[in-house]
mmCIF file of C-alpha atoms in Angstrom:
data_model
loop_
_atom_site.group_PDB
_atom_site.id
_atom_site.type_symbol
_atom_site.label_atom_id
_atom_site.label_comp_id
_atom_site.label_asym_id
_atom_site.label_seq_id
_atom_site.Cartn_x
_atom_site.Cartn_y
_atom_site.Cartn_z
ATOM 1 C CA UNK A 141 124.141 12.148 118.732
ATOM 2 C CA UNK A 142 122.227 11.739 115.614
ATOM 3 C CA UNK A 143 123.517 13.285 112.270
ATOM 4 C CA UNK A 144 120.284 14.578 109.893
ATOM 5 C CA UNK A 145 120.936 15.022 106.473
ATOM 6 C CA UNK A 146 119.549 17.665 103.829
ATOM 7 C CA UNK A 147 116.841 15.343 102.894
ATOM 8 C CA UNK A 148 115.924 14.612 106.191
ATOM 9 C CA UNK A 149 115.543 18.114 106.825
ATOM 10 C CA UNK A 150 113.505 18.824 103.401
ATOM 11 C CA UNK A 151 110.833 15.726 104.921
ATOM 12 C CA UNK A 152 110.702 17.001 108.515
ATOM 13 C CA UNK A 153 109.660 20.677 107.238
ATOM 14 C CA UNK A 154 107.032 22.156 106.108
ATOM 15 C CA UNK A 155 106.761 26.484 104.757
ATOM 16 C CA UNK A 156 103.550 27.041 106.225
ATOM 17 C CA UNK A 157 104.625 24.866 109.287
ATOM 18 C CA UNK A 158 108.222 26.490 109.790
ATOM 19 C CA UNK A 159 106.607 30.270 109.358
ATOM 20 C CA UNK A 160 104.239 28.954 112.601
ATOM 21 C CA UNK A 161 107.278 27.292 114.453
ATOM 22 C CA UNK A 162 108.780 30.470 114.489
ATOM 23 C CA UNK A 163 106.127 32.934 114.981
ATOM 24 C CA UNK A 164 105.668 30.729 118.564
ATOM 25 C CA UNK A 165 108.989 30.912 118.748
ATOM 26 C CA UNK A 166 109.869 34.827 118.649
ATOM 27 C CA UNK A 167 106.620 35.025 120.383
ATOM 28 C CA UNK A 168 108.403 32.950 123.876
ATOM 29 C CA UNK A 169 111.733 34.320 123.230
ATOM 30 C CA UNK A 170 114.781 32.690 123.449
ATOM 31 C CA UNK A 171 118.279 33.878 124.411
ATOM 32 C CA UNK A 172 120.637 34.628 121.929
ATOM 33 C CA UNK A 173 123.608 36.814 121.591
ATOM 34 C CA UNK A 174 124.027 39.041 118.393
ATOM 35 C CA UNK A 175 126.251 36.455 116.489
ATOM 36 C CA UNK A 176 130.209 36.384 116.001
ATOM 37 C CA UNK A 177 131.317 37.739 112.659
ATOM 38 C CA UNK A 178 134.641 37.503 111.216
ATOM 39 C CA UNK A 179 135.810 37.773 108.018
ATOM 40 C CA UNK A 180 138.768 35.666 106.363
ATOM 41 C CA UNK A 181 140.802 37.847 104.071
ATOM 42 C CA UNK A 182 142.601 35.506 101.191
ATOM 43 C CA UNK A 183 145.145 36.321 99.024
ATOM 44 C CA UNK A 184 143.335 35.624 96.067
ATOM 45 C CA UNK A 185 140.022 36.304 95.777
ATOM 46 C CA UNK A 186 136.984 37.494 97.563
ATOM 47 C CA UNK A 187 136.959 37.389 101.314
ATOM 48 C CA UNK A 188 134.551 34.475 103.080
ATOM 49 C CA UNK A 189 132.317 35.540 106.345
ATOM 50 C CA UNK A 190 132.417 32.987 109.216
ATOM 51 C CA UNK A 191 129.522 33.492 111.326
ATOM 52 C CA UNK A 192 129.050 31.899 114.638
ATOM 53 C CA UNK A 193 125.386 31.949 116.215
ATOM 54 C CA UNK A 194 124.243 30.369 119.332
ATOM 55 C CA UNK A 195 121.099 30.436 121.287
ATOM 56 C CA UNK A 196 119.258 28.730 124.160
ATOM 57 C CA UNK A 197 115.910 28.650 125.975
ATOM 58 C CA UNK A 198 115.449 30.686 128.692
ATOM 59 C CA UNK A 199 115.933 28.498 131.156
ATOM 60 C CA UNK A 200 114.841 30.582 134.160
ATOM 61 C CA UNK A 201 111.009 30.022 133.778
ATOM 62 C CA UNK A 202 111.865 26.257 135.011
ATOM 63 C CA UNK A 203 109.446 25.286 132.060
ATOM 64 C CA UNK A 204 110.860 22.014 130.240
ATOM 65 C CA UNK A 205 114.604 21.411 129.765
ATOM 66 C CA UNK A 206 114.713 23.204 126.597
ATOM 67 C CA UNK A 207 118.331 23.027 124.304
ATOM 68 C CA UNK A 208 121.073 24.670 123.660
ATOM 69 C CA UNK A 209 121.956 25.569 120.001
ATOM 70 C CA UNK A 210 124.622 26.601 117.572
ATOM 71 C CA UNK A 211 125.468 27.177 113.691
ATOM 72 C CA UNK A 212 128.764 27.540 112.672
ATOM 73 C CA UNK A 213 128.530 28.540 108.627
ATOM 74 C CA UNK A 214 130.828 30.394 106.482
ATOM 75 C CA UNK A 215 129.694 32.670 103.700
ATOM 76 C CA UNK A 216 132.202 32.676 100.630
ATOM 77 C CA UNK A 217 130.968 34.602 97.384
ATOM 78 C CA UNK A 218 133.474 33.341 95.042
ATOM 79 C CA UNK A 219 131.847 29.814 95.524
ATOM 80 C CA UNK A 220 129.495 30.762 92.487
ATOM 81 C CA UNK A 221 132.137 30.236 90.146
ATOM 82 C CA UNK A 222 132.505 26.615 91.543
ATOM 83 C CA UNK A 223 128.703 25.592 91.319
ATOM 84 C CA UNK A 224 128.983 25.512 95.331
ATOM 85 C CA UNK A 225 126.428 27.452 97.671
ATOM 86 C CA UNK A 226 127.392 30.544 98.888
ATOM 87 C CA UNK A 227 126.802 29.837 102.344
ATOM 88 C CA UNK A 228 128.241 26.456 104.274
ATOM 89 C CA UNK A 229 127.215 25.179 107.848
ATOM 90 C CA UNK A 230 126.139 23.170 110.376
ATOM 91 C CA UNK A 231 123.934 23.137 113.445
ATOM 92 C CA UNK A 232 124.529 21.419 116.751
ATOM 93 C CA UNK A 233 121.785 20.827 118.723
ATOM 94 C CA UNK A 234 122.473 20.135 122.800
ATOM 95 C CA UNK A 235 120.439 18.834 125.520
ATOM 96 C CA UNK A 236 119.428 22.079 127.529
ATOM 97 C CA UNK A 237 119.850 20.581 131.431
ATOM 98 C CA UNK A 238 122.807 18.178 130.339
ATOM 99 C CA UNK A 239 124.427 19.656 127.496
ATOM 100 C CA UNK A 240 124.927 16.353 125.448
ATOM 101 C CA UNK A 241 125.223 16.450 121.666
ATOM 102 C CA UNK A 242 121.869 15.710 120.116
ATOM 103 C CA UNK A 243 121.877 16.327 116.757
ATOM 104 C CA UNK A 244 124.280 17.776 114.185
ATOM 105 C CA UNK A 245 122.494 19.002 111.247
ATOM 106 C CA UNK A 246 122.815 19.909 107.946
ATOM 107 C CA UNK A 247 123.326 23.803 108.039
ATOM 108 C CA UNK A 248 123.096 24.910 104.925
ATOM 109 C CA UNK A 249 119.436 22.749 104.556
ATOM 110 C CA UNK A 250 118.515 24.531 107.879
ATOM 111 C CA UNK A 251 119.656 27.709 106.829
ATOM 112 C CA UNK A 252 117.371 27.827 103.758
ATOM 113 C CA UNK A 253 114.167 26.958 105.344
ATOM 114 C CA UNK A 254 114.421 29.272 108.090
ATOM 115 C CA UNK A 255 115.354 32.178 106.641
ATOM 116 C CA UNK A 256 112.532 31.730 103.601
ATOM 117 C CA UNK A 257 110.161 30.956 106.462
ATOM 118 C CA UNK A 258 111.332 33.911 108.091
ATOM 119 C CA UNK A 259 110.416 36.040 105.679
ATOM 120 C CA UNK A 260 107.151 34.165 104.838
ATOM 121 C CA UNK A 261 106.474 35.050 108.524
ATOM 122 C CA UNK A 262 107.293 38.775 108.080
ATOM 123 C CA UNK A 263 104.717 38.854 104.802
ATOM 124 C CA UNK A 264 101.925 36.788 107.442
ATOM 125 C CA UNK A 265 102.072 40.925 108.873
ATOM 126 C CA UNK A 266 103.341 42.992 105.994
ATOM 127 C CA UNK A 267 102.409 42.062 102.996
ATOM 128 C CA UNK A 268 98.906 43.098 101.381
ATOM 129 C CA UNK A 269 96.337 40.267 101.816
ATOM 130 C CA UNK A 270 95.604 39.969 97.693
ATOM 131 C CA UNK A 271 99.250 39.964 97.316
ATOM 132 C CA UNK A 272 99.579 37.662 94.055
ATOM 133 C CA UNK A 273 102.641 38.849 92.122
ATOM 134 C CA UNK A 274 106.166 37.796 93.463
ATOM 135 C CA UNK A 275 109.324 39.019 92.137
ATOM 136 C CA UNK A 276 112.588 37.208 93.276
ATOM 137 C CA UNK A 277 115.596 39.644 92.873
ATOM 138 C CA UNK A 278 118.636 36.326 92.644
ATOM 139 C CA UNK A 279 118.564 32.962 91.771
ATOM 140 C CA UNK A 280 120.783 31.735 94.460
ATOM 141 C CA UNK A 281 120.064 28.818 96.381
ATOM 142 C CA UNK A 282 117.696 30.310 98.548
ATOM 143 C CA UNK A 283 115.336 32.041 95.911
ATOM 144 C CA UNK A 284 112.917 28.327 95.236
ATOM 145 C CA UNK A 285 112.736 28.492 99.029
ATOM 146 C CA UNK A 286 111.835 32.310 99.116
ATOM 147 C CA UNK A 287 108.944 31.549 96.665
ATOM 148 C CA UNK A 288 107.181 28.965 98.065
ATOM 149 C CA UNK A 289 107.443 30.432 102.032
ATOM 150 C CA UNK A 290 105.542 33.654 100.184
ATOM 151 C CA UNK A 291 103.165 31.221 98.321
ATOM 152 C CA UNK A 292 102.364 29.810 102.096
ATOM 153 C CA UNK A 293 101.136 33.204 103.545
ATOM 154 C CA UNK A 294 99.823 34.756 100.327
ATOM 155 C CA UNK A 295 98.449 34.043 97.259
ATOM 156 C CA UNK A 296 101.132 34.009 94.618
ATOM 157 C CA UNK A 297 99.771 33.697 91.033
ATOM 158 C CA UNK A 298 102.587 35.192 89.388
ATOM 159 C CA UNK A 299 106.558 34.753 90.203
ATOM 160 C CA UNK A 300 109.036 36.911 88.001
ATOM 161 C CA UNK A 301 113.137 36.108 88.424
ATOM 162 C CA UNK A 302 115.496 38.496 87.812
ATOM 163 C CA UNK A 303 119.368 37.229 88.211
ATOM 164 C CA UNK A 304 122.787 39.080 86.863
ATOM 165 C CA UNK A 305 123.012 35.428 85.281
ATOM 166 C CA UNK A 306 119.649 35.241 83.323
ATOM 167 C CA UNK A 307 120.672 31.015 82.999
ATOM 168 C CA UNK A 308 120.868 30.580 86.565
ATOM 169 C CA UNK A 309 117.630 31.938 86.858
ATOM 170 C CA UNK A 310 115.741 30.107 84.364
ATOM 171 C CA UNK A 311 117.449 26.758 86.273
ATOM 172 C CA UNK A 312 115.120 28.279 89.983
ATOM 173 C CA UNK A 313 112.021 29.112 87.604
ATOM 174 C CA UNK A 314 112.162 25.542 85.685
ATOM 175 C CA UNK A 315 112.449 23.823 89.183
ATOM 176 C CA UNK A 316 109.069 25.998 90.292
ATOM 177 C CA UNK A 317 107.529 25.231 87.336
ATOM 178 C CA UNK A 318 107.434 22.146 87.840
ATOM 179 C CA UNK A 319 106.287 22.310 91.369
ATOM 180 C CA UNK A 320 102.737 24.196 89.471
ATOM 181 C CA UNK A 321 104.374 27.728 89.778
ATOM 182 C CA UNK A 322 103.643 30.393 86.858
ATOM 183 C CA UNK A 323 107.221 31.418 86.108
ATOM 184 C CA UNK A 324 109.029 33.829 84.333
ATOM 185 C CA UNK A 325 112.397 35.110 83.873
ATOM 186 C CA UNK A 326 112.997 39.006 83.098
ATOM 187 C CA UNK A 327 115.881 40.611 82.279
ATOM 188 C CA UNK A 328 114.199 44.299 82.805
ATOM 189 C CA UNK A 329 114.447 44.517 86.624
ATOM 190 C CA UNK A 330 113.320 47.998 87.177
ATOM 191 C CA UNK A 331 110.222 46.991 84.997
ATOM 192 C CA UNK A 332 109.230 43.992 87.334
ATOM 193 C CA UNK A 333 109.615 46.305 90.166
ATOM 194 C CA UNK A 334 107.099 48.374 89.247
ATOM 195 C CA UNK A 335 104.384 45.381 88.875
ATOM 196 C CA UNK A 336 105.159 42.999 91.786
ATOM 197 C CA UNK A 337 103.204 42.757 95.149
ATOM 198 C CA UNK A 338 105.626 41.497 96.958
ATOM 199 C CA UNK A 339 110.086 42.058 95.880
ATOM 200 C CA UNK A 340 112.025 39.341 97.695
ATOM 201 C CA UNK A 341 115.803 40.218 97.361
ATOM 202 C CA UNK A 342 118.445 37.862 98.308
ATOM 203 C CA UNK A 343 122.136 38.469 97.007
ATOM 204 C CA UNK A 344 125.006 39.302 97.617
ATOM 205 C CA UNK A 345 124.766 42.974 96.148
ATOM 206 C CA UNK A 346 127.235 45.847 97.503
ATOM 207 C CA UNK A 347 124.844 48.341 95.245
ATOM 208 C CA UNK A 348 121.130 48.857 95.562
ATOM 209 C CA UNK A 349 119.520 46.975 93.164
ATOM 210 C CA UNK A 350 115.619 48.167 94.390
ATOM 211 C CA UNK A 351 114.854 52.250 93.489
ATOM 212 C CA UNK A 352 112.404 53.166 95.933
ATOM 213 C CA UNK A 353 110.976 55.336 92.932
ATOM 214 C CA UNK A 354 109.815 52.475 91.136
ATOM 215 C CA UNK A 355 107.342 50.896 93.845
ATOM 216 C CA UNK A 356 103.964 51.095 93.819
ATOM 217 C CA UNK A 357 101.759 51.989 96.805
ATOM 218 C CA UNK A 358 101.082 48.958 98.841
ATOM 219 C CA UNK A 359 104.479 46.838 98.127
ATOM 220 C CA UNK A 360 105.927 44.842 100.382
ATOM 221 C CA UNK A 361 109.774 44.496 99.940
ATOM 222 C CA UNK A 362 111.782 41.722 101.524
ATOM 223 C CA UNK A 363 115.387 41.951 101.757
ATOM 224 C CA UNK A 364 117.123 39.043 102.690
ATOM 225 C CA UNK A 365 120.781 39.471 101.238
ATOM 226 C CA UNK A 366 123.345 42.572 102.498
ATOM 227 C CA UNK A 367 124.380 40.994 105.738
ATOM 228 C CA UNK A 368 127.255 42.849 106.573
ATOM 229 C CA UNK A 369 127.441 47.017 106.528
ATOM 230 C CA UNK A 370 128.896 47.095 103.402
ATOM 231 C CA UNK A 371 126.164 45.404 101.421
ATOM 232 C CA UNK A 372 123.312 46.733 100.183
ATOM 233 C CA UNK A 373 120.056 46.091 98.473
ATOM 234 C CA UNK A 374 118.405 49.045 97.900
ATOM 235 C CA UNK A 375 118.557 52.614 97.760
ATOM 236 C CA UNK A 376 117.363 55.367 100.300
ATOM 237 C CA UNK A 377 114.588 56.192 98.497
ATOM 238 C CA UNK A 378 113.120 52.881 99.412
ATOM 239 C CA UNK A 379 114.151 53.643 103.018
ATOM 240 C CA UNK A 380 112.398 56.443 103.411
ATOM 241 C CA UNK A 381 108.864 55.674 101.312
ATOM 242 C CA UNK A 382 108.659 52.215 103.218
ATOM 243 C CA UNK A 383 107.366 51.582 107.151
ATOM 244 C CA UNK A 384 110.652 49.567 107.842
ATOM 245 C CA UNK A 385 110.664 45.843 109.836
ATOM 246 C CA UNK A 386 113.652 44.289 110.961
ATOM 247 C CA UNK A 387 114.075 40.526 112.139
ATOM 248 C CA UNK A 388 115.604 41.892 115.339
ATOM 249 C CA UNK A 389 116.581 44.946 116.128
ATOM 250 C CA UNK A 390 119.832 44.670 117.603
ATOM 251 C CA UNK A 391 120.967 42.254 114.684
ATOM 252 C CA UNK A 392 119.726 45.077 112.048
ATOM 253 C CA UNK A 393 121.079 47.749 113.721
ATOM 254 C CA UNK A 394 124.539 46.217 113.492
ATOM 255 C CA UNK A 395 124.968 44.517 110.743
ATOM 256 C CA UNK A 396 122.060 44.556 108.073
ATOM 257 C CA UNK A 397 123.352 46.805 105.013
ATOM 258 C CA UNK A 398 120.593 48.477 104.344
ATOM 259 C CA UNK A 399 120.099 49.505 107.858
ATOM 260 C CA UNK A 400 123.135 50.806 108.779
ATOM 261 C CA UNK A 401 123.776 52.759 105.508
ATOM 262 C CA UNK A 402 120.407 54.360 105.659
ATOM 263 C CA UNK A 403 121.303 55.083 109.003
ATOM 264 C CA UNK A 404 124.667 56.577 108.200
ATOM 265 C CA UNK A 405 123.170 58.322 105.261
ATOM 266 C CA UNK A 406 120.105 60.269 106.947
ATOM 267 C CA UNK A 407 117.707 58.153 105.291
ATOM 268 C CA UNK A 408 116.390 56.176 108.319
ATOM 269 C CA UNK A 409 116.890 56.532 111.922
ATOM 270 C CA UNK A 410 116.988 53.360 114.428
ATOM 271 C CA UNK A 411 113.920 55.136 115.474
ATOM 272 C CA UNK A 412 111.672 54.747 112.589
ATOM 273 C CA UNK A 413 111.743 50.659 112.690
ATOM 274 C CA UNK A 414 108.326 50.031 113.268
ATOM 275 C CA UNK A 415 109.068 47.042 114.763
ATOM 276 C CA UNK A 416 110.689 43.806 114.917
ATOM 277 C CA UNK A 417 109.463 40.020 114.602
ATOM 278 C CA UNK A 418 109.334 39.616 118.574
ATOM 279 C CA UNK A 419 107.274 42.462 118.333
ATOM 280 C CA UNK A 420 105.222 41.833 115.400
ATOM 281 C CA UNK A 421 104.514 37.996 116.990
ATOM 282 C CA UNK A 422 103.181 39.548 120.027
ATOM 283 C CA UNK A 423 100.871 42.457 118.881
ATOM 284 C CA UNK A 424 103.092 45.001 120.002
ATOM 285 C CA UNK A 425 102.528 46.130 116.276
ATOM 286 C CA UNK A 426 99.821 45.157 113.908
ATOM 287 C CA UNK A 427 102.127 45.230 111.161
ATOM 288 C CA UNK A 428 100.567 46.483 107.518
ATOM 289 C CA UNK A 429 98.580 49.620 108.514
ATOM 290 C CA UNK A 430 96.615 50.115 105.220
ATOM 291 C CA UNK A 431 96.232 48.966 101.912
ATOM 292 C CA UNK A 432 98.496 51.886 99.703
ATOM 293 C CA UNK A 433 101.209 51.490 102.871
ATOM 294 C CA UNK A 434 104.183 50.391 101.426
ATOM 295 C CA UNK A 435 106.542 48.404 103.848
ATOM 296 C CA UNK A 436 110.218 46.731 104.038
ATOM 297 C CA UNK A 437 111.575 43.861 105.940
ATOM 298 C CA UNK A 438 115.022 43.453 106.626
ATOM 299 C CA UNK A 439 116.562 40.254 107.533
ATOM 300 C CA UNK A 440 119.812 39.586 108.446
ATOM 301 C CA UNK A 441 119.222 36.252 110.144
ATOM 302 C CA UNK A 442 118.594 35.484 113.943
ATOM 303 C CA UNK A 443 119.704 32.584 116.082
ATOM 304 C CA UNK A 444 116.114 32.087 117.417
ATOM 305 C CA UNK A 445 115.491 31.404 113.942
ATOM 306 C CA UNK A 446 117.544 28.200 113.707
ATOM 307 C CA UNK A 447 117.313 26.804 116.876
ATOM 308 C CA UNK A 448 113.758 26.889 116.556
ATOM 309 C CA UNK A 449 113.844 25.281 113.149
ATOM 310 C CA UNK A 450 116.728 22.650 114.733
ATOM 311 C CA UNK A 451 113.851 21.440 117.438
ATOM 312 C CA UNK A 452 111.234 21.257 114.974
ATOM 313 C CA UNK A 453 113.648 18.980 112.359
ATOM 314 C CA UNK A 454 115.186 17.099 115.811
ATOM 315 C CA UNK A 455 111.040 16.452 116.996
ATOM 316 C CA UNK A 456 110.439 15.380 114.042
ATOM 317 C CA UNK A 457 113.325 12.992 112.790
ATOM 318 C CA UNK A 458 113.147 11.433 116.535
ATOM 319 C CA UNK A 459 110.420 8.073 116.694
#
């Protein structure tokens, strides 16, 4: 077994890459079952998440010996306040046939490219095809990622950050910069809602932080943050003016905030998901319908995600 570090992920990957990896990927299918999630209570502060996703080829079209796959990662907000990510992991990657230990791999790497690329895939069908302003809602770890998977699929010429900590977010806009991004940092959120293309939210928000009021006709907002029920992202509003897009439906259904709020609340039924990435992938729906549409993605992660992203990084690390 092999151990592949952060940095060995970051050279093995690429955004535009990745967001093809996994469109062939939801495209074959994989199995996976909708991940474990437990939470650890503390006695002083917040609770973490540990989260416990495995997936495997399907093995019964005798095609190749595939893998096996699993992340084990724990989600702990209070990290923050330590300079630490708020998310912690690692992948094992297993022969398919055999079941031998491949690779072990830096979760929290793998986690951030495929869930950026994930979204960069769901903007490939949803987002508006001059789409040029981006705004990232959180300046978490994940938001430099976020930016450049959009930047892969659309033309970004503009990216505004909003964060509840306007320092943290000037640290993701000067690390764009100087990757040749046009950055800015707001601290008038509601205002950069009502200009950007494309709204790319990923927090850790129990409050809706985008009004459905304030989009214009043909946004595309991408929620990444909110998974567990009692997070949320944004309000009903945006619910019901946006054609809604999940990563997978079952996942969504059970565990993505904004889902199963809207849900709860009348604003959305299970029924009006257009459709799903598995669907999306293969032209069950053509995604964006027409330039004034204005349409949501929901992600609350998928296992087909990262073991597709594992065998790319394994592939490629391998002579």
């Amino acid at each position: 077994m092999i151990t592949i570090t952060a940095n060995d992920v970051d050279n093995c990957l690429t955004y535009a890459g990745l967001v093809d990896t996994l469109r062939e990927a939801f495209r074959a299918g994989a199995v996976q079952p909708v991940r474990h999630h437990h939470t650890i209570e503390r006695a002083k502060g917040s609770a973490s998440t540990l989260l416990l996703m495995p997936a495997w080829n399907d093995f019964t079209s005798g095609e190749g010996d595939g893998h096996i796959g699993v992340k084990i990662a724990a989600v702990s907000p209070d990290n923050n306040a330590a300079g630490l990510p708020a998310v912690m992991g690692v992948y094992l990657l297993l022969d398919g046939t055999t079941g031998e230990p491949r690779a072990l791999i830096d979760g929290q790497r793998l986690t951030l490219w495929r869930t950026a690329c994930a979204s960069g895939l769901a903007t490939a069908y949803l987002a508006r095809n001059d789409a040029s302003r981006l705004l990232l809602v959180g300046a978490g770890a994940l938001a430099p990622h976020l930016a450049r998977a959009h930047a892969s699929q659309r033309p970004i010429r503009e990216v505004t950050i909003w964060n509840r900590t306007p320092a943290n977010a000037e640290k993701v806009a000067e690390t764009l910069r100087q990757e040749g991004m046009d950055v800015k940092v707001t601290d008038e959120l509601d205002t950069a809602i009502g200009r950007a293309d494309i709204v790319s939210c990923a927090t850790l928000s129990t409050v809706p932080l985008v009004r459905g009021s304030l989009l214009r006709p043909g946004t595309h907002v991408d929620l990444v943050g909110a998974f567990s029920p009692t997070m949320r992202e944004s309000d009903d509003e945006t619910l019901s003016r946006a054609s809604v897009f999940v990563d997978t439906r079952a996942g969504a259904t059970k565990e993505a905030g904004d889902i199963v709020q809207g849900i709860a609340s009348g604003a959305l039924t299970a029924d009006d998901i257009k459709a799903d990435l598995f669907e999306l992938t293969r032209g069950e729906h053509a995604g964006r319908q027409n330039a004034d549409e204005i349409t949501l993605f929901k992600s609350v992660g998928a296992a087909i995600e990262d073991l597709a992203a594992g065998i790319a990084v394994y592939r490629a690390f391998m002579p």
